[in-house]
N, CA, C and O of each residue as an XYZ file, in Angstrom:
876
protein
N       0.841     -1.189      0.000
C       0.000      0.000      0.000
C       0.873      1.235      0.000
O       1.864      1.286      0.728
N       0.527      2.240     -0.805
C       1.260      3.485     -0.793
C       0.305      4.601     -0.505
O      -0.889      4.501     -0.789
N       0.827      5.674      0.062
C      -0.002      6.819      0.389
C       0.586      8.045     -0.265
O       1.794      8.265     -0.177
N      -0.233      8.856     -0.922
C       0.271     10.057     -1.554
C      -0.103     11.251     -0.700
O      -1.222     11.393     -0.207
N       0.884     12.084     -0.558
C       0.651     13.283      0.227
C       0.282     14.461     -0.704
O       1.245     15.227     -0.737
N      -0.634     14.858     -1.394
C      -0.998     16.030     -2.340
C      -0.678     17.461     -1.904
O      -0.958     18.408     -2.640
N      -5.231     18.889     10.857
C      -5.566     19.383     11.543
C      -5.055     20.005     13.088
O      -5.832     20.670     13.773
N      -5.669     45.847     38.936
C      -6.045     45.364     40.239
C      -7.087     46.141     41.005
O      -6.934     47.362     40.979
N      -8.034     45.711     41.627
C      -9.150     46.380     42.291
C      -8.933     46.495     43.801
O      -8.006     45.891     44.340
N      -9.759     47.244     44.465
C      -9.659     47.424     45.910
C     -10.842     46.767     46.575
O     -11.794     46.347     45.918
N     -10.765     46.679     47.958
C     -11.816     45.997     48.700
C     -13.121     46.759     48.678
O     -14.170     46.190     48.978
N     -13.081     48.052     48.322
C     -14.303     48.849     48.354
C     -15.044     48.837     47.020
O     -16.145     49.377     46.908
N     -14.430     48.215     46.004
C     -15.085     48.200     44.701
C     -16.124     47.077     44.626
O     -15.937     45.997     45.187
N     -17.207     47.358     43.929
C     -18.229     46.346     43.711
C     -17.786     45.458     42.541
O     -17.367     45.975     41.506
N     -17.872     44.153     42.687
C     -17.457     43.274     41.577
C     -18.387     43.413     40.380
O     -19.606     43.517     40.522
N     -17.787     43.411     39.215
C     -18.590     43.479     37.994
C     -19.234     42.136     37.731
O     -18.614     41.094     37.947
N     -20.457     42.148     37.271
C     -21.105     40.863     36.965
C     -20.332     40.129     35.880
O     -19.819     40.737     34.940
N     -20.258     38.801     36.031
C     -19.518     38.001     35.059
C     -20.182     38.090     33.698
O     -21.404     38.018     33.569
N     -19.345     38.248     32.693
C     -19.885     38.331     31.338
C     -20.413     36.969     30.913
O     -19.786     35.937     31.151
N     -21.558     36.991     30.290
C     -22.138     35.727     29.812
C     -21.290     35.176     28.680
O     -20.845     35.936     27.820
N     -21.056     33.868     28.662
C     -20.242     33.302     27.578
C     -20.898     33.550     26.235
O     -22.111     33.417     26.074
N     -20.055     33.917     25.270
C     -20.566     34.205     23.936
C     -20.650     32.927     23.118
O     -19.705     32.140     23.057
N     -21.758     32.748     22.519
C     -21.937     31.584     21.667
C     -21.505     31.943     20.258
O     -21.856     33.004     19.743
N     -20.742     31.054     19.639
C     -20.218     31.344     18.310
C     -21.364     31.452     17.301
O     -22.432     30.862     17.467
N     -21.096     32.230     16.251
C     -22.092     32.386     15.197
C     -22.390     31.045     14.547
O     -23.527     30.757     14.175
N     -21.329     30.215     14.412
C     -21.505     28.894     13.831
C     -22.468     28.064     14.661
O     -23.314     27.349     14.124
N     -22.327     28.172     16.007
C     -23.205     27.410     16.883
C     -24.651     27.799     16.704
O     -25.538     26.946     16.692
N     -24.895     29.131     16.561
C     -26.277     29.588     16.355
C     -26.835     29.046     15.047
O     -27.998     28.653     14.962
N     -25.956     29.034     14.002
C     -26.430     28.578     12.698
C     -26.800     27.104     12.745
O     -27.856     26.703     12.257
N     -25.901     26.286     13.349
C     -26.178     24.857     13.453
C     -27.468     24.615     14.218
O     -28.289     23.785     13.827
N     -27.644     25.363     15.336
C     -28.852     25.190     16.133
C     -30.099     25.560     15.361
O     -31.121     24.880     15.452
N     -30.012     26.653     14.592
C     -31.173     27.104     13.839
C     -31.561     26.106     12.756
O     -32.741     25.860     12.509
N     -30.532     25.533     12.110
C     -30.823     24.581     11.041
C     -31.362     23.275     11.604
O     -32.284     22.674     11.052
N     -30.765     22.845     12.723
C     -31.142     21.546     13.284
C     -32.466     21.575     14.029
O     -33.063     20.525     14.262
N     -32.938     22.765     14.408
C     -34.144     22.867     15.222
C     -35.349     22.138     14.648
O     -36.071     21.489     15.406
N     -35.604     22.216     13.320
C     -36.785     21.517     12.794
C     -36.770     20.025     13.038
O     -37.822     19.387     12.999
N     -35.585     19.441     13.293
C     -35.532     18.000     13.509
C     -36.323     17.587     14.735
O     -36.791     16.452     14.822
N     -36.477     18.517     15.700
C     -37.200     18.190     16.920
C     -38.661     17.904     16.639
O     -39.350     17.312     17.470
N     -39.141     18.322     15.471
C     -40.556     18.132     15.157
C     -40.819     16.817     14.444
O     -41.955     16.533     14.064
N     -39.765     16.002     14.256
C     -39.965     14.627     13.824
C     -40.080     14.401     12.337
O     -39.076     14.215     11.651
N     -41.318     14.415     11.828
C     -41.565     13.912     10.485
C     -40.763     14.624      9.419
O     -40.201     13.969      8.542
N     -40.690     15.956      9.465
C     -39.980     16.695      8.424
C     -38.523     16.293      8.409
O     -37.967     15.992      7.352
N     -37.892     16.285      9.592
C     -36.487     15.918      9.674
C     -36.245     14.506      9.203
O     -35.283     14.248      8.479
N     -37.111     13.578      9.605
C     -36.918     12.185      9.224
C     -37.079     11.996      7.727
O     -36.372     11.191      7.120
N     -38.002     12.732      7.132
C     -38.237     12.548      5.708
C     -37.067     13.042      4.884
O     -36.895     12.614      3.742
N     -36.261     13.930      5.433
C     -35.129     14.486      4.698
C     -33.802     13.922      5.152
O     -32.756     14.303      4.626
N     -33.824     13.030      6.107
C     -32.572     12.563      6.713
C     -31.683     11.823      5.739
O     -30.465     11.812      5.917
N     -32.245     11.207      4.720
C     -31.444     10.440      3.774
C     -31.196     11.209      2.481
O     -30.938     10.605      1.439
N     -31.273     12.543      2.541
C     -31.134     13.352      1.346
C     -29.670     13.551      0.975
O     -29.217     14.685      0.820
N     -28.933     12.463      0.831
C     -27.520     12.567      0.482
C     -27.314     12.546     -1.024
O     -26.277     12.994     -1.515
N     -28.299     12.025     -1.767
C     -28.166     11.972     -3.215
C     -27.126     10.967     -3.684
O     -26.713     11.015     -4.843
N     -26.692     10.064     -2.823
C     -25.611      9.152     -3.172
C     -25.988      7.722     -2.801
O     -26.499      7.464     -1.711
N     -25.733      6.805     -3.715
C     -25.911      5.391     -3.443
C     -24.570      4.698     -3.621
O     -23.893      4.905     -4.628
N     -24.184      3.882     -2.659
C     -22.941      3.146     -2.789
C     -23.057      2.141     -3.932
O     -24.097      1.506     -4.107
N     -22.003      2.003     -4.693
C     -22.010      1.047     -5.800
C     -21.942     -0.369     -5.251
O     -20.975     -0.702     -4.564
N     -22.935     -1.219     -5.527
C     -22.871     -2.596     -5.031
C     -21.758     -3.372     -5.716
O     -21.492     -3.191     -6.904
N     -21.114     -4.242     -4.943
C     -20.012     -5.052     -5.453
C     -20.385     -6.520     -5.307
O     -20.839     -6.939     -4.242
N     -20.201     -7.302     -6.357
C     -20.510     -8.735     -6.298
C     -19.551     -9.415     -5.320
O     -18.340     -9.208     -5.404
N     -20.071    -10.221     -4.397
C     -19.203    -10.854     -3.404
C     -18.312    -11.934     -3.998
O     -18.668    -12.613     -4.961
N     -17.135    -12.065     -3.383
C     -16.210    -13.147     -3.709
C     -16.148    -14.072     -2.504
O     -16.748    -13.777     -1.470
N     -15.437    -15.177     -2.618
C     -15.243    -16.031     -1.452
C     -14.250    -15.373     -0.506
O     -13.489    -14.496     -0.913
N     -14.256    -15.788      0.735
C     -13.326    -15.231      1.707
C     -11.884    -15.448      1.253
O     -11.041    -14.569      1.432
N     -11.597    -16.596      0.674
C     -10.237    -16.889      0.227
C      -9.796    -15.965     -0.907
O      -8.598    -15.794     -1.131
N     -10.750    -15.367     -1.626
C     -10.421    -14.490     -2.748
C     -10.277    -13.028     -2.344
O      -9.975    -12.188     -3.193
N     -10.482    -12.706     -1.082
C     -10.319    -11.322     -0.641
C      -8.887    -10.867     -0.879
O      -7.937    -11.559     -0.515
N      -8.741     -9.694     -1.495
C      -7.433     -9.126     -1.801
C      -7.489     -7.623     -1.525
O      -8.578     -7.050     -1.502
N      -6.340     -6.972     -1.315
C      -6.344     -5.534     -1.044
C      -7.155     -4.762     -2.076
O      -6.898     -4.853     -3.276
N      -8.130     -4.006     -1.602
C      -9.042     -3.285     -2.486
C      -9.794     -2.234     -1.688
O     -10.021     -2.392     -0.489
N     -10.181     -1.151     -2.373
C     -10.991     -0.118     -1.738
C     -12.472     -0.452     -1.780
O     -13.274      0.182     -1.094
N     -12.844     -1.454     -2.588
C     -14.257     -1.838     -2.699
C     -14.339     -3.297     -3.082
O     -14.187     -3.658     -4.250
N     -14.578     -4.129     -2.095
C     -14.672     -5.566     -2.319
C     -15.707     -6.115     -1.344
O     -15.989     -5.483     -0.326
N     -16.274     -7.274     -1.639
C     -17.316     -7.834     -0.782
C     -17.139     -9.335     -0.661
O     -16.602     -9.986     -1.557
N     -17.594     -9.871      0.452
C     -17.570    -11.318      0.685
C     -18.844    -11.713      1.414
O     -19.419    -10.921      2.161
N     -19.277    -12.945      1.186
C     -20.509    -13.450      1.778
C     -20.202    -14.684      2.609
O     -19.425    -15.547      2.200
N     -20.826    -14.759      3.792
C     -20.612    -15.916      4.646
C     -21.455    -15.836      5.898
O     -22.433    -15.091      5.953
N     -21.078    -16.598      6.896
C     -21.779    -16.613      8.174
C     -20.912    -15.983      9.263
O     -19.684    -16.035      9.211
N     -21.580    -15.388     10.246
C     -20.877    -14.830     11.393
C     -20.475    -15.974     12.314
O     -21.325    -16.652     12.891
N     -19.155    -16.180     12.445
C     -18.661    -17.305     13.243
C     -18.384    -16.910     14.685
O     -18.704    -17.668     15.601
N     -17.798    -15.740     14.903
C     -17.466    -15.247     16.238
C     -17.623    -13.741     16.257
O     -17.485    -13.088     15.223
N     -17.912    -13.180     17.430
C     -18.074    -11.731     17.581
C     -17.152    -11.245     18.690
O     -17.119    -11.817     19.779
N     -16.395    -10.173     18.399
C     -15.488     -9.585     19.382
C     -15.710     -8.065     19.398
O     -14.992     -7.329     18.721
N     -16.694     -7.596     20.163
C     -16.989     -6.161     20.198
C     -17.454     -5.688     18.836
O     -18.456     -6.172     18.309
N     -16.708     -4.721     18.257
C     -17.108     -4.204     16.945
C     -16.448     -4.964     15.789
O     -16.414     -4.481     14.658
N     -15.937     -6.130     16.083
C     -15.342     -6.984     15.053
C     -16.009     -8.356     15.085
O     -16.499     -8.799     16.124
N     -16.018     -9.015     13.937
C     -16.524    -10.377     13.902
C     -15.806    -11.178     12.824
O     -15.204    -10.619     11.908
N     -15.883    -12.484     12.952
C     -15.282    -13.381     11.970
C     -16.341    -13.776     10.948
O     -17.397    -14.302     11.298
N     -16.040    -13.513      9.681
C     -16.895    -13.935      8.575
C     -16.311    -15.240      8.018
O     -15.124    -15.312      7.698
N     -17.144    -16.249      7.908
C     -16.656    -17.568      7.511
C     -17.496    -18.147      6.385
O     -18.725    -18.067      6.398
N     -16.809    -18.731      5.413
C     -17.498    -19.522      4.383
C     -16.695    -20.809      4.176
O     -15.793    -21.108      4.958
N     -17.011    -21.553      3.151
C     -16.335    -22.822      2.935
C     -14.869    -22.698      2.572
O     -14.127    -23.680      2.615
N     -14.442    -21.470      2.206
C     -13.056    -21.285      1.764
C     -12.136    -20.745      2.846
O     -10.915    -20.817      2.709
N     -12.705    -20.204      3.926
C     -11.856    -19.646      4.965
C     -12.585    -18.674      5.865
O     -13.814    -18.603      5.871
N     -11.795    -17.915      6.636
C     -12.329    -16.964      7.610
C     -11.641    -15.615      7.440
O     -10.459    -15.551      7.100
N     -12.389    -14.531      7.678
C     -11.837    -13.177      7.583
C     -12.344    -12.351      8.755
O     -13.465    -12.543      9.226
N     -11.508    -11.432      9.219
C     -11.877    -10.547     10.313
C     -12.507     -9.276      9.757
O     -11.909     -8.592      8.927
N     -13.722     -8.960     10.218
C     -14.460     -7.792      9.751
C     -14.510     -6.748     10.859
O     -14.817     -7.064     12.009
N     -14.206     -5.505     10.505
C     -14.246     -4.383     11.462
C     -15.422     -3.496     11.081
O     -15.554     -3.106      9.920
N     -16.299     -3.166     12.070
C     -17.534     -2.443     11.770
C     -17.599     -1.030     12.336
O     -18.600     -0.341     12.137
N     -16.552     -0.577     13.041
C     -16.541      0.789     13.559
C     -17.465      0.983     14.745
O     -17.842      0.029     15.425
N     -17.823      2.247     14.981
C     -18.611      2.602     16.163
C     -19.970      1.924     16.198
O     -20.468      1.581     17.270
N     -20.576      1.727     15.022
C     -21.918      1.140     15.000
C     -21.934     -0.313     15.456
O     -22.977     -0.850     15.828
N     -20.763     -0.941     15.423
C     -20.699     -2.324     15.850
C     -20.285     -2.500     17.295
O     -20.219     -3.628     17.783
N     -20.003     -1.399     17.996
C     -19.582     -1.505     19.387
C     -20.703     -2.110     20.227
O     -21.875     -1.776     20.058
N     -20.325     -2.991     21.123
C     -21.309     -3.686     21.936
C     -21.631     -5.065     21.408
O     -22.258     -5.870     22.097
N     -21.201     -5.344     20.178
C     -21.385     -6.680     19.623
C     -22.804     -7.053     19.281
O     -23.134     -8.239     19.243
N     -23.674     -6.054     19.025
C     -25.082     -6.351     18.742
C     -25.474     -6.120     17.281
O     -26.627     -6.334     16.909
N     -24.531     -5.689     16.461
C     -24.849     -5.402     15.059
C     -25.224     -6.672     14.311
O     -26.140     -6.670     13.489
N     -24.509     -7.760     14.601
C     -24.794     -9.044     13.972
C     -24.941    -10.099     15.065
O     -24.602     -9.854     16.223
N     -25.444    -11.260     14.695
C     -25.577    -12.357     15.652
C     -24.799    -13.567     15.145
O     -24.643    -13.754     13.938
N     -24.321    -14.372     16.060
C     -23.548    -15.551     15.694
C     -24.412    -16.488     14.854
O     -25.554    -16.777     15.209
N     -23.864    -16.955     13.750
C     -24.592    -17.842     12.848
C     -25.361    -17.126     11.757
O     -25.857    -17.770     10.833
N     -25.474    -15.796     11.842
C     -26.216    -15.027     10.844
C     -25.472    -15.009      9.511
O     -24.247    -14.897      9.472
N     -26.230    -15.120      8.423
C     -25.665    -15.028      7.079
C     -25.672    -13.567      6.632
O     -26.717    -12.916      6.654
N     -24.514    -13.053      6.227
C     -24.394    -11.654      5.827
C     -23.457    -11.526      4.631
O     -22.614    -12.386      4.376
N     -23.634    -10.425      3.910
C     -22.677    -10.014      2.887
C     -22.056     -8.708      3.363
O     -22.770     -7.774      3.726
N     -20.749     -8.643      3.363
C     -20.037     -7.467      3.857
C     -19.258     -6.836      2.713
O     -18.469     -7.500      2.041
N     -19.489     -5.552      2.502
C     -18.759     -4.800      1.476
C     -17.928     -3.732      2.158
O     -18.378     -3.108      3.119
N     -16.722     -3.519      1.667
C     -15.883     -2.494      2.267
C     -14.481     -2.495      1.700
O     -14.255     -2.931      0.571
N     -13.537     -2.003      2.492
C     -12.133     -1.911      2.099
C     -11.344     -3.041      2.758
O     -11.379     -3.200      3.978
N     -10.643     -3.814      1.957
C      -9.820     -4.889      2.513
C      -8.368     -4.427      2.510
O      -7.782     -4.128      1.469
N      -7.812     -4.382      3.723
C      -6.474     -3.820      3.867
C      -5.837     -4.363      5.132
O      -6.479     -4.425      6.181
N      -4.575     -4.757      5.036
C      -3.827     -5.273      6.180
C      -4.533     -6.441      6.880
O      -4.466     -6.580      8.101
N      -5.204     -7.267      6.091
C      -5.858     -8.444      6.641
C      -7.230     -8.215      7.239
O      -7.843     -9.161      7.733
N      -7.739     -6.971      7.212
C      -9.055     -6.639      7.752
C      -9.998     -6.257      6.623
O      -9.596     -5.612      5.655
N     -11.255     -6.658      6.755
C     -12.300     -6.139      5.880
C     -13.013     -5.042      6.664
O     -13.810     -5.320      7.559
N     -12.715     -3.791      6.315
C     -13.316     -2.631      6.992
C     -14.672     -2.369      6.334
O     -14.738     -1.861      5.215
N     -15.740     -2.716      7.032
C     -17.075     -2.723      6.431
C     -17.632     -1.323      6.219
O     -17.520     -0.459      7.088
N     -18.235     -1.111      5.048
C     -19.008      0.097      4.792
C     -20.472     -0.226      4.516
O     -21.337      0.639      4.650
N     -20.749     -1.465      4.134
C     -22.126     -1.860      3.830
C     -22.333     -3.310      4.267
O     -21.588     -4.209      3.876
N     -23.352     -3.508      5.079
C     -23.696     -4.846      5.568
C     -25.077     -5.208      5.033
O     -26.035     -4.460      5.231
N     -25.183     -6.340      4.363
C     -26.462     -6.783      3.817
C     -26.865     -8.087      4.506
O     -26.106     -9.056      4.517
N     -28.056     -8.095      5.073
C     -28.547     -9.278      5.783
C     -29.226    -10.248      4.812
O     -29.440     -9.927      3.643
N     -29.555    -11.423      5.313
C     -30.147    -12.469      4.472
C     -31.480    -12.028      3.880
O     -31.854    -12.485      2.800
N     -32.210    -11.137      4.578
C     -33.509    -10.684      4.080
C     -33.398     -9.502      3.123
O     -34.409     -8.958      2.682
N     -32.152     -9.103      2.801
C     -31.939     -8.007      1.862
C     -31.805     -6.642      2.503
O     -31.463     -5.680      1.817
N     -32.064     -6.525      3.795
C     -31.924     -5.243      4.471
C     -30.449     -4.877      4.586
O     -29.596     -5.732      4.827
N     -30.168     -3.584      4.407
C     -28.785     -3.128      4.429
C     -28.538     -2.154      5.581
O     -29.445     -1.456      6.033
N     -27.294     -2.125      6.040
C     -26.851     -1.181      7.059
C     -25.601     -0.501      6.527
O     -24.603     -1.160      6.238
N     -25.660      0.829      6.397
C     -24.503      1.595      5.942
C     -23.665      1.952      7.155
O     -24.190      2.440      8.156
N     -22.359      1.708      7.070
C     -21.472      1.888      8.211
C     -20.402      2.936      7.930
O     -20.043      3.195      6.782
N     -19.903      3.534      9.017
C     -18.725      4.389      8.957
C     -18.849      5.588      8.040
O     -19.932      6.158      7.911
N     -17.731      5.991      7.385
C     -17.690      7.221      6.600
C     -18.516      7.193      5.343
O     -18.655      8.215      4.671
N     -19.076      6.030      5.005
C     -19.932      5.964      3.831
C     -21.170      6.828      3.986
O     -21.827      7.145      2.995
N     -21.500      7.211      5.202
C     -22.768      7.889      5.479
C     -22.751      9.370      5.177
O     -23.825      9.949      5.011
N     -21.601     10.023      5.095
C     -21.565     11.451      4.821
C     -20.945     12.251      5.947
O     -20.076     11.737      6.651
N     -21.370     13.512      6.146
C     -20.760     14.375      7.158
C     -20.883     13.817      8.569
O     -21.843     13.117      8.893
N     -19.899     14.137      9.402
C     -19.936     13.694     10.782
C     -21.083     14.381     11.522
O     -21.312     15.575     11.329
N     -21.806     13.643     12.366
C     -22.942     14.232     13.103
C     -22.514     15.418     13.964
O     -21.434     15.425     14.555
N     -23.397     16.427     14.018
C     -23.180     17.577     14.886
C     -22.612     18.796     14.209
O     -22.692     19.894     14.760
N     -22.039     18.641     13.028
C     -21.442     19.775     12.334
C     -22.442     20.511     11.462
O     -23.595     20.100     11.329
N     -21.985     21.604     10.870
C     -22.844     22.420     10.019
C     -23.271     21.661      8.764
O     -24.434     21.725      8.363
N     -22.328     20.942      8.142
C     -22.674     20.180      6.933
C     -23.700     19.103      7.241
O     -24.605     18.853      6.444
N     -23.559     18.465      8.399
C     -24.518     17.436      8.824
C     -25.901     18.044      9.025
O     -26.901     17.479      8.582
N     -25.959     19.201      9.696
C     -27.245     19.847      9.955
C     -27.933     20.255      8.656
O     -29.145     20.096      8.513
N     -27.164     20.777      7.720
C     -27.736     21.160      6.427
C     -28.321     19.943      5.706
O     -29.410     20.013      5.136
N     -27.593     18.837      5.738
C     -28.087     17.617      5.108
C     -29.403     17.163      5.717
O     -30.311     16.730      5.007
N     -29.498     17.265      7.035
C     -30.672     16.765      7.737
C     -31.950     17.491      7.346
O     -33.034     16.908      7.393
N     -31.833     18.768      6.957
C     -33.042     19.521      6.604
C     -33.130     19.800      5.107
O     -33.881     20.673      4.671
N     -32.351     19.044      4.319
C     -32.459     19.172      2.881
C     -31.750     20.355      2.284
O     -32.058     20.742      1.156
N     -30.793     20.959      3.004
C     -30.062     22.118      2.497
C     -28.631     21.764      2.107
O     -27.810     22.649      1.867
N     -28.335     20.471      2.045
C     -26.997     20.039      1.676
C     -26.721     20.271      0.202
O     -27.619     20.660     -0.544
N     -25.485     20.035     -0.224
C     -25.113     20.267     -1.619
C     -25.793     19.293     -2.567
O     -26.108     18.163     -2.194
N     -26.015     19.742     -3.791
C     -26.527     18.854     -4.827
C     -25.359     17.980     -5.294
O     -24.303     18.494     -5.663
N     -25.553     16.673     -5.277
C     -24.474     15.758     -5.620
C     -24.851     15.014     -6.892
O     -25.789     14.218     -6.901
N     -24.117     15.277     -7.960
C     -24.376     14.611     -9.238
C     -23.358     13.491     -9.390
O     -22.327     13.664    -10.040
N     -23.648     12.341     -8.788
C     -22.715     11.215     -8.809
C     -22.396     10.747    -10.234
O     -21.231     10.475    -10.525
N     -23.387     10.643    -11.137
C     -23.054     10.229    -12.511
C     -22.089     11.200    -13.196
O     -21.186     10.765    -13.910
N     -22.267     12.499    -12.989
C     -21.372     13.474    -13.615
C     -19.963     13.380    -13.045
O     -18.980     13.502    -13.777
N     -19.868     13.162    -11.728
C     -18.550     13.018    -11.108
C     -17.877     11.729    -11.571
O     -16.665     11.697    -11.788
N     -18.666     10.670    -11.720
C     -18.116      9.412    -12.232
C     -17.579      9.605    -13.643
O     -16.527      9.069    -13.990
N     -18.299     10.369    -14.456
C     -17.859     10.646    -15.828
C     -16.543     11.425    -15.839
O     -15.692     11.188    -16.696
N     -16.372     12.351    -14.896
C     -15.112     13.105    -14.802
C     -13.945     12.179    -14.454
O     -12.845     12.309    -14.992
N     -14.212     11.244    -13.544
C     -13.173     10.295    -13.159
C     -12.794      9.419    -14.354
O     -11.616      9.145    -14.581
N     -13.793      8.985    -15.110
C     -13.533      8.162    -16.288
C     -12.734      8.953    -17.325
O     -11.810      8.426    -17.946
N     -13.105     10.227    -17.503
C     -12.392     11.079    -18.462
C     -10.945     11.310    -18.058
O     -10.099     11.602    -18.903
N     -10.656     11.178    -16.751
C      -9.292     11.354    -16.259
C      -8.443     10.102    -16.448
O      -7.271     10.086    -16.072
N      -9.028      9.047    -17.030
C      -8.257      7.866    -17.359
C      -8.460      6.675    -16.446
O      -7.716      5.698    -16.536
N      -9.458      6.736    -15.562
C      -9.712      5.622    -14.642
C     -10.844      4.743    -15.178
O     -11.657      5.177    -15.994
N     -10.876      3.508    -14.703
C     -11.934      2.571    -15.105
C     -12.415      1.790    -13.886
O     -11.861      1.925    -12.795
N     -13.450      0.974    -14.079
C     -14.035      0.167    -12.999
C     -14.306      1.048    -11.770
O     -13.823      0.763    -10.674
N     -15.070      2.100    -11.966
C     -15.284      3.133    -10.943
C     -16.462      2.756    -10.056
O     -17.541      2.424    -10.546
N     -16.238      2.810     -8.725
C     -17.272      2.471     -7.755
C     -17.313      3.523     -6.658
O     -16.272      3.903     -6.122
N     -18.507      3.995     -6.321
C     -18.673      4.929     -5.202
C     -18.613      4.132     -3.905
O     -19.391      3.198     -3.711
N     -17.690      4.497     -3.015
C     -17.510      3.748     -1.771
C     -17.913      4.521     -0.528
O     -18.038      3.936      0.548
N     -18.122      5.840     -0.657
C     -18.483      6.614      0.522
C     -18.660      8.074      0.180
O     -18.461      8.502     -0.957
N     -19.043      8.833      1.204
C     -19.297     10.249      1.006
C     -18.814     11.048      2.198
O     -19.087     10.683      3.341
N     -18.102     12.131      1.947
C     -17.699     13.059      2.983
C     -18.536     14.318      2.910
O     -19.510     14.360      2.159
N     -18.181     15.361      3.678
C     -18.978     16.589      3.658
C     -19.071     17.222      2.272
O     -20.129     17.714      1.880
N     -17.945     17.208      1.520
C     -17.915     17.879      0.218
C     -17.180     17.056     -0.829
O     -16.591     17.603     -1.761
N     -17.218     15.746     -0.670
C     -16.552     14.889     -1.644
C     -17.149     13.496     -1.614
O     -17.834     13.116     -0.665
N     -16.880     12.743     -2.668
C     -17.180     11.323     -2.715
C     -15.870     10.549     -2.669
O     -14.852     11.002     -3.191
N     -15.903      9.380     -2.042
C     -14.798      8.438     -2.137
C     -15.153      7.454     -3.232
O     -16.264      6.925     -3.265
N     -14.209      7.208     -4.130
C     -14.433      6.273     -5.223
C     -13.249      5.329     -5.350
O     -12.098      5.734     -5.189
N     -13.537      4.083     -5.636
C     -12.504      3.121     -5.991
C     -12.466      3.040     -7.506
O     -13.510      3.022     -8.158
N     -11.262      2.993     -8.068
C     -11.128      2.926     -9.519
C      -9.762      2.362     -9.882
O      -8.819      2.429     -9.093
N      -9.668      1.814    -11.068
C      -8.393      1.301    -11.558
C      -7.717      2.347    -12.430
O      -8.342      2.958    -13.297
N      -6.417      2.539    -12.180
C      -5.648      3.456    -13.002
C      -5.241      2.805    -14.308
O      -5.537      1.633    -14.544
N      -4.565      3.559    -15.155
C      -4.163      3.045    -16.451
C      -3.138      1.919    -16.332
O      -2.946      1.149    -17.273
N      -2.478      1.824    -15.169
C      -1.522      0.741    -14.952
C      -2.189     -0.522    -14.416
O      -1.513     -1.522    -14.174
N      -3.511     -0.486    -14.229
C      -4.246     -1.651    -13.754
C      -4.341     -1.754    -12.244
O      -5.046     -2.621    -11.728
N      -3.639     -0.881    -11.521
C      -3.695     -0.905    -10.057
C      -4.891     -0.100     -9.566
O      -5.260      0.926    -10.138
N      -5.482     -0.601     -8.489
C      -6.648      0.087     -7.943
C      -6.244      1.260     -7.067
O      -5.243      1.201     -6.353
N      -7.030      2.323     -7.128
C      -6.826      3.505     -6.303
C      -8.085      3.824     -5.509
O      -9.197      3.495     -5.923
N      -7.895      4.469     -4.364
C      -8.991      5.088     -3.633
C      -8.895      6.572     -3.916
O      -7.885      7.205     -3.609
N      -9.945      7.129     -4.501
C      -9.941      8.522     -4.949
C     -10.803      9.405     -4.067
O     -11.847      8.984     -3.570
N     -10.346     10.647     -3.879
C     -11.115     11.712     -3.240
C     -11.614     12.591     -4.376
O     -10.823     13.273     -5.026
N     -12.929     12.580     -4.620
C     -13.511     13.319     -5.739
C     -14.392     14.428     -5.187
O     -15.496     14.167     -4.708
N     -13.910     15.664     -5.251
C     -14.669     16.799     -4.731
C     -15.935     17.034     -5.525
O     -16.008     16.689     -6.705
N     -16.928     17.618     -4.887
C     -18.166     17.937     -5.590
C     -17.921     18.933     -6.724
O     -18.754     19.090     -7.617
N     -16.752     19.611     -6.675
C     -16.388     20.544     -7.746
C     -15.642     19.835     -8.872
O     -15.233     20.476     -9.840
N     -15.459     18.515     -8.755
C     -14.792     17.757     -9.817
C     -13.310     17.536     -9.604
O     -12.670     16.859    -10.409
N     -12.746     18.089     -8.537
C     -11.324     17.893     -8.253
C     -11.076     16.433     -7.852
O     -11.803     15.879     -7.027
N     -10.046     15.816     -8.441
C      -9.753     14.404     -8.201
C      -8.369     14.260     -7.587
O      -7.385     14.770     -8.123
N      -8.299     13.550     -6.441
C      -7.009     13.292     -5.799
C      -6.926     11.811     -5.446
O      -7.915     11.210     -5.028
N      -5.752     11.233     -5.614
C      -5.535      9.848     -5.201
C      -5.164      9.812     -3.724
O      -4.219     10.473     -3.292
N      -5.921      9.032     -2.956
C      -5.662      8.896     -1.521
C      -4.773      7.693     -1.211
O      -3.878      7.773     -0.369
N      -5.029      6.575     -1.899
C      -4.264      5.356     -1.677
C      -4.220      4.563     -2.967
O      -5.063      4.727     -3.848
N      -3.206      3.687     -3.062
C      -3.203      2.702     -4.135
C      -3.056      1.332     -3.496
O      -2.504      1.202     -2.403
N      -3.554      0.311     -4.184
C      -3.588     -1.044     -3.630
C      -2.834     -2.011     -4.545
O      -2.751     -3.203     -4.248
């Protein structure tokens, strides 16, 4: 794996009343935008207004897992260790990491059949999408978009987030010489995409909503 680098008074004086702490302008804005969420239905109806769908990846066997920014495997949950679990099929076993959403070990159950999609690196399958036997999906980690609590997150929640034209951004990536392009996640102002370069090696790309393309990793 390679990484390319492109966060004094006297006793007779009356004490002045303590100044009230000033709330930042940003804080007021976030509060104002997020306030409608308290009313339920409106906020919930707009909560998924990201405009982005992760590109589904056909699963391979556990033994076929190889370093990739977007790969999937299907099997049964053999063991659970907090936010990690062992995915097992007839070809072998792999360790899956599920992030904060898997803490507590309740995301999956032992013996459950699942398909896990994500980034395979350093022997771990870092999950971004979990699909259960009934077809229900759970999006995990950075695939979801802006971090909760920030201004970008609040805007998204009430439908004021940026317009995201994933097909147009994919076309820009293709025009830049990449192929086999898959959307793997979304940040506040960018998409993460997996794609193959002209040399056949896979890259993880940072694709800004303005069309700027940067390579984050190669596999």
